[in-house]
């Protein structure tokens, strides 16, 4: 009897897993996705690839909310009003399908990061200077001795931090940009993660601006391989044209000389018959 029960349970589990694997996964998005501060309202949207009976929202792996759905709905919205520090974290969603039945896998995780303006922003410095030639190494330092944990380096125009760094014993994080190019030009800022249970960060601090100047052309430099190739091709065409002109002139001169030699021979004017 016991083996039969085990077999039935195993069969039911395999069927459930198979159905879950057949259902396409939902996706989760945050609105707004950035710049969320304590007290703000955030909406989490679970996008459904097919009709669902219900949708569940998870925070850090724990069930946070559940919503019954109509067949016509393809998005389940969960609104978080008056954001608190405990609301920050990693969120996922999943749904119960109708046709076919079964429970989907959880969506890819999204992070709700909260800015706590009660903490001071970090300081920042750039060395050796703000205007450098291409290929230089640049160091950006951020510090906050009292609160700094993990520091993040932000660049204007990028939705996510470009680097993160742990501070040293003096609360300073050092970011190095090696062999900078004009693409590294821009405005940089720092923030830091506040220690504790949640994804809380300080406000962005003051900014520094980096301008990368292209190196001047080296005297005698023709502009690189591409320009040298063009110059070589043009030179060959010019040489070919000059050769054709010289050859044509030579042929004409030879023909003219032969004609003159014929005219100078006795009777060159031709024989006249009486």
Coordinates of C-alpha atoms in Angstrom, one line a residue:
X1 CA 0.0 0.0 0.0
X2 CA 2.8 2.4 1.0
X3 CA 4.6 2.1 -2.3
X4 CA 1.4 2.8 -4.2
X5 CA 0.8 6.0 -2.2
X6 CA 4.4 7.2 -2.8
X7 CA 3.9 6.5 -6.5
X8 CA 0.7 8.5 -6.6
X9 CA 2.2 11.4 -4.8
X10 CA 5.3 11.3 -7.1
X11 CA 3.1 11.2 -10.1
X12 CA 1.0 14.1 -9.0
X13 CA 4.2 16.1 -8.2
X14 CA 5.6 15.4 -11.7
X15 CA 2.3 16.5 -13.3
X16 CA 2.3 19.7 -11.3
X17 CA 6.0 20.4 -12.2
X18 CA 5.3 19.7 -15.9
X19 CA 2.3 22.1 -16.0
X20 CA 4.3 24.8 -14.2
X21 CA 7.1 24.4 -16.8
X22 CA 4.6 24.7 -19.7
X23 CA 3.3 28.1 -18.5
X24 CA 5.2 31.1 -19.7
X25 CA 6.7 33.2 -17.0
X26 CA 5.3 36.6 -16.1
X27 CA 7.4 39.8 -15.9
X28 CA 7.4 42.4 -13.2
X29 CA 8.1 46.1 -13.5
X30 CA 8.3 49.1 -11.1
X31 CA 6.7 52.5 -11.6
X32 CA 8.6 54.7 -11.0
X33 CA 11.7 52.5 -11.2
X34 CA 14.2 55.0 -9.9
X35 CA 14.3 57.9 -7.5
X36 CA 11.9 56.4 -5.0
X37 CA 12.1 58.1 -1.6
X38 CA 10.5 57.2 1.8
X39 CA 6.8 58.2 1.7
X40 CA 6.4 57.8 -2.1
X41 CA 3.9 55.6 -3.8
X42 CA 5.2 52.8 -6.1
X43 CA 3.2 50.5 -8.4
X44 CA 4.4 47.0 -9.2
X45 CA 2.9 45.6 -12.4
X46 CA 2.9 41.9 -13.1
X47 CA 2.5 41.4 -16.8
X48 CA 0.7 38.2 -17.7
X49 CA 1.3 36.2 -20.9
X50 CA -2.1 34.6 -20.7
X51 CA -5.4 34.7 -18.6
X52 CA -4.9 34.0 -14.9
X53 CA -7.1 33.1 -12.0
X54 CA -4.9 34.9 -9.5
X55 CA -1.5 36.6 -9.1
X56 CA 0.8 36.6 -6.2
X57 CA 3.5 39.1 -5.3
X58 CA 6.5 38.1 -3.3
X59 CA 9.0 40.2 -1.4
X60 CA 12.4 38.7 -0.6
X61 CA 10.9 35.2 -1.3
X62 CA 7.9 35.7 1.1
X63 CA 4.3 36.1 -0.1
X64 CA 3.4 39.8 0.2
X65 CA 0.0 40.0 -1.6
X66 CA -2.5 38.0 -3.7
X67 CA -5.0 39.3 -6.2
X68 CA -7.9 37.6 -8.0
X69 CA -8.0 38.3 -11.7
X70 CA -10.6 38.5 -14.5
X71 CA -9.9 36.7 -17.7
X72 CA -9.7 40.0 -19.6
X73 CA -6.8 41.4 -17.5
X74 CA -3.3 41.0 -18.7
X75 CA -1.7 43.1 -15.9
X76 CA -2.0 42.8 -12.2
X77 CA -1.1 46.0 -10.3
X78 CA 0.0 46.1 -6.7
X79 CA 0.3 49.6 -5.2
X80 CA 2.5 50.4 -2.3
X81 CA 1.6 53.7 -0.8
X82 CA 3.7 55.6 1.8
X83 CA 6.9 53.6 1.1
X84 CA 8.7 52.6 4.3
X85 CA 12.2 51.3 4.7
X86 CA 10.8 47.8 5.1
X87 CA 9.2 48.0 1.7
X88 CA 12.6 48.1 -0.1
X89 CA 13.8 44.7 -1.3
X90 CA 13.6 42.2 -4.1
X91 CA 10.2 41.5 -5.6
X92 CA 8.8 38.7 -7.9
X93 CA 5.4 37.6 -9.1
X94 CA 3.7 34.4 -10.3
X95 CA 0.2 33.4 -11.5
X96 CA -2.3 30.6 -11.6
X97 CA -3.2 29.8 -15.2
X98 CA -6.6 29.0 -16.5
X99 CA -6.0 27.2 -19.8
X100 CA -3.8 25.3 -19.3
X101 CA -4.2 25.1 -15.6
X102 CA -1.2 25.2 -13.3
X103 CA 1.0 27.6 -11.5
X104 CA 3.8 29.5 -13.3
X105 CA 7.3 30.0 -12.1
X106 CA 8.2 33.3 -10.5
X107 CA 9.2 36.2 -12.7
X108 CA 12.7 37.6 -12.8
X109 CA 13.4 39.6 -9.7
X110 CA 13.3 43.4 -9.6
X111 CA 14.8 45.6 -6.8
X112 CA 12.9 48.3 -5.1
X113 CA 15.6 50.7 -3.9
X114 CA 14.6 53.5 -1.6
X115 CA 16.4 56.8 -1.0
X116 CA 16.5 57.9 2.6
X117 CA 17.0 61.7 2.7
X118 CA 17.6 61.7 6.4
X119 CA 21.2 60.6 5.7
X120 CA 23.8 63.0 4.4
X121 CA 25.1 62.6 0.8
X122 CA 28.7 61.6 0.4
X123 CA 31.5 63.8 -0.7
X124 CA 33.4 63.3 -4.0
X125 CA 36.7 64.3 -5.6
X126 CA 38.4 63.7 -8.9
X127 CA 42.2 63.5 -9.7
X128 CA 44.5 64.4 -11.3
X129 CA 42.2 67.0 -12.9
X130 CA 38.9 67.4 -14.7
X131 CA 40.5 68.0 -18.2
X132 CA 42.7 65.1 -19.3
X133 CA 44.1 63.7 -22.5
X134 CA 42.8 60.4 -23.9
X135 CA 44.5 57.3 -22.4
X136 CA 45.0 58.8 -18.9
X137 CA 44.0 57.0 -15.7
X138 CA 41.4 58.9 -13.5
X139 CA 40.7 58.3 -9.9
X140 CA 37.3 59.3 -8.3
X141 CA 37.0 59.1 -4.5
X142 CA 33.8 59.1 -2.4
X143 CA 33.6 59.2 1.3
X144 CA 31.4 59.4 4.3
X145 CA 33.1 58.2 7.5
X146 CA 30.0 57.7 9.6
X147 CA 27.4 56.0 7.4
X148 CA 29.2 54.6 4.4
X149 CA 28.9 50.9 3.6
X150 CA 29.0 50.0 -0.1
X151 CA 29.6 53.1 -2.3
X152 CA 28.1 53.4 -5.8
X153 CA 29.5 55.5 -8.7
X154 CA 26.8 57.0 -10.9
X155 CA 27.2 58.7 -14.3
X156 CA 24.6 61.0 -15.7
X157 CA 22.7 59.3 -18.6
X158 CA 23.1 55.8 -17.1
X159 CA 20.1 54.2 -15.4
X160 CA 22.2 52.0 -13.1
X161 CA 25.5 52.6 -11.2
X162 CA 28.6 52.0 -13.3
X163 CA 30.7 50.7 -10.4
X164 CA 30.4 49.8 -6.7
X165 CA 33.2 49.7 -4.1
X166 CA 33.7 48.9 -0.4
X167 CA 35.3 51.7 1.6
X168 CA 38.6 51.5 3.3
X169 CA 39.1 51.9 7.1
X170 CA 38.7 55.7 6.7
X171 CA 35.4 55.4 5.0
X172 CA 36.7 56.2 1.5
X173 CA 35.9 54.3 -1.7
X174 CA 38.3 54.7 -4.6
X175 CA 37.1 54.2 -8.2
X176 CA 39.6 54.1 -11.1
X177 CA 38.9 54.7 -14.8
X178 CA 41.8 53.2 -16.8
X179 CA 42.8 54.6 -20.2
X180 CA 39.9 57.0 -20.6
X181 CA 38.4 57.9 -23.9
X182 CA 36.0 60.7 -25.0
X183 CA 33.1 58.3 -24.1
X184 CA 34.1 58.6 -20.5
X185 CA 33.5 62.3 -20.5
X186 CA 30.5 63.3 -18.3
X187 CA 29.2 64.1 -14.9
X188 CA 29.8 61.7 -12.0
X189 CA 28.1 61.4 -8.5
X190 CA 28.2 59.0 -5.6
X191 CA 25.8 57.4 -3.2
X192 CA 26.2 54.7 -0.5
X193 CA 24.1 51.9 0.9
X194 CA 22.9 52.4 4.4
X195 CA 23.7 49.4 6.6
X196 CA 20.8 47.4 8.0
X197 CA 18.0 45.2 6.7
X198 CA 16.9 46.9 3.6
X199 CA 17.9 48.3 0.2
X200 CA 18.2 51.9 1.4
X201 CA 20.6 54.4 -0.1
X202 CA 21.7 57.9 0.6
X203 CA 20.9 60.8 -1.7
X204 CA 23.3 61.5 -4.6
X205 CA 26.1 63.8 -3.6
X206 CA 27.8 66.7 -5.3
X207 CA 29.1 66.1 -8.9
X208 CA 32.4 66.2 -10.7
X209 CA 32.7 66.6 -14.4
X210 CA 35.3 64.8 -16.5
X211 CA 36.3 66.0 -20.0
X212 CA 38.6 63.7 -22.0
X213 CA 40.5 65.6 -24.7
X214 CA 41.6 63.7 -27.8
X215 CA 45.4 63.6 -28.2
X216 CA 46.9 66.0 -30.8
X217 CA 48.1 64.5 -34.0
X218 CA 51.8 63.5 -34.0
X219 CA 53.9 65.6 -36.6
X220 CA 54.4 63.5 -39.7
X221 CA 51.5 61.3 -38.9
X222 CA 49.4 60.8 -42.0
X223 CA 46.3 59.9 -40.1
X224 CA 46.6 56.2 -39.7
X225 CA 46.4 53.1 -41.8
X226 CA 43.1 54.1 -43.6
X227 CA 44.5 57.4 -44.8
X228 CA 47.8 55.7 -45.9
X229 CA 45.8 53.2 -47.9
X230 CA 43.8 56.0 -49.7
X231 CA 47.0 57.8 -50.4
X232 CA 48.6 54.7 -51.9
X233 CA 45.6 54.0 -54.1
X234 CA 45.5 57.6 -55.4
X235 CA 49.3 57.6 -56.0
X236 CA 49.0 54.4 -58.1
X237 CA 46.2 55.9 -60.2
X238 CA 48.2 59.1 -60.8
X239 CA 51.3 57.1 -61.8
X240 CA 49.2 55.1 -64.2
X241 CA 47.7 58.2 -65.8
X242 CA 51.2 59.8 -66.2
X243 CA 52.6 56.6 -67.7
X244 CA 49.7 56.5 -70.3
X245 CA 50.3 60.2 -71.2
X246 CA 54.1 59.7 -71.6
X247 CA 53.5 56.5 -73.7
X248 CA 51.0 58.3 -75.9
X249 CA 53.3 61.3 -76.5
X250 CA 56.2 59.0 -77.3
X251 CA 54.2 57.1 -79.9
X252 CA 53.1 60.3 -81.5
X253 CA 56.7 61.7 -81.6
X254 CA 57.9 58.4 -83.2
X255 CA 55.2 58.5 -85.8
X256 CA 55.9 62.2 -86.6
X257 CA 59.7 61.5 -86.9
X258 CA 59.1 58.6 -89.3
X259 CA 56.8 60.8 -91.5
X260 CA 59.5 63.5 -91.6
X261 CA 62.1 60.9 -92.7
X262 CA 59.8 59.8 -95.5
X263 CA 59.3 63.3 -96.7
X264 CA 63.1 64.0 -96.8
X265 CA 63.9 61.1 -99.1
X266 CA 64.6 61.8 -102.9
X267 CA 61.3 61.6 -104.7
X268 CA 59.6 61.9 -101.4
X269 CA 57.1 64.2 -103.1
X270 CA 56.2 61.4 -105.4
X271 CA 56.9 60.7 -109.2
X272 CA 55.3 62.9 -111.7
X273 CA 54.4 61.2 -115.1
X274 CA 54.4 63.2 -118.3

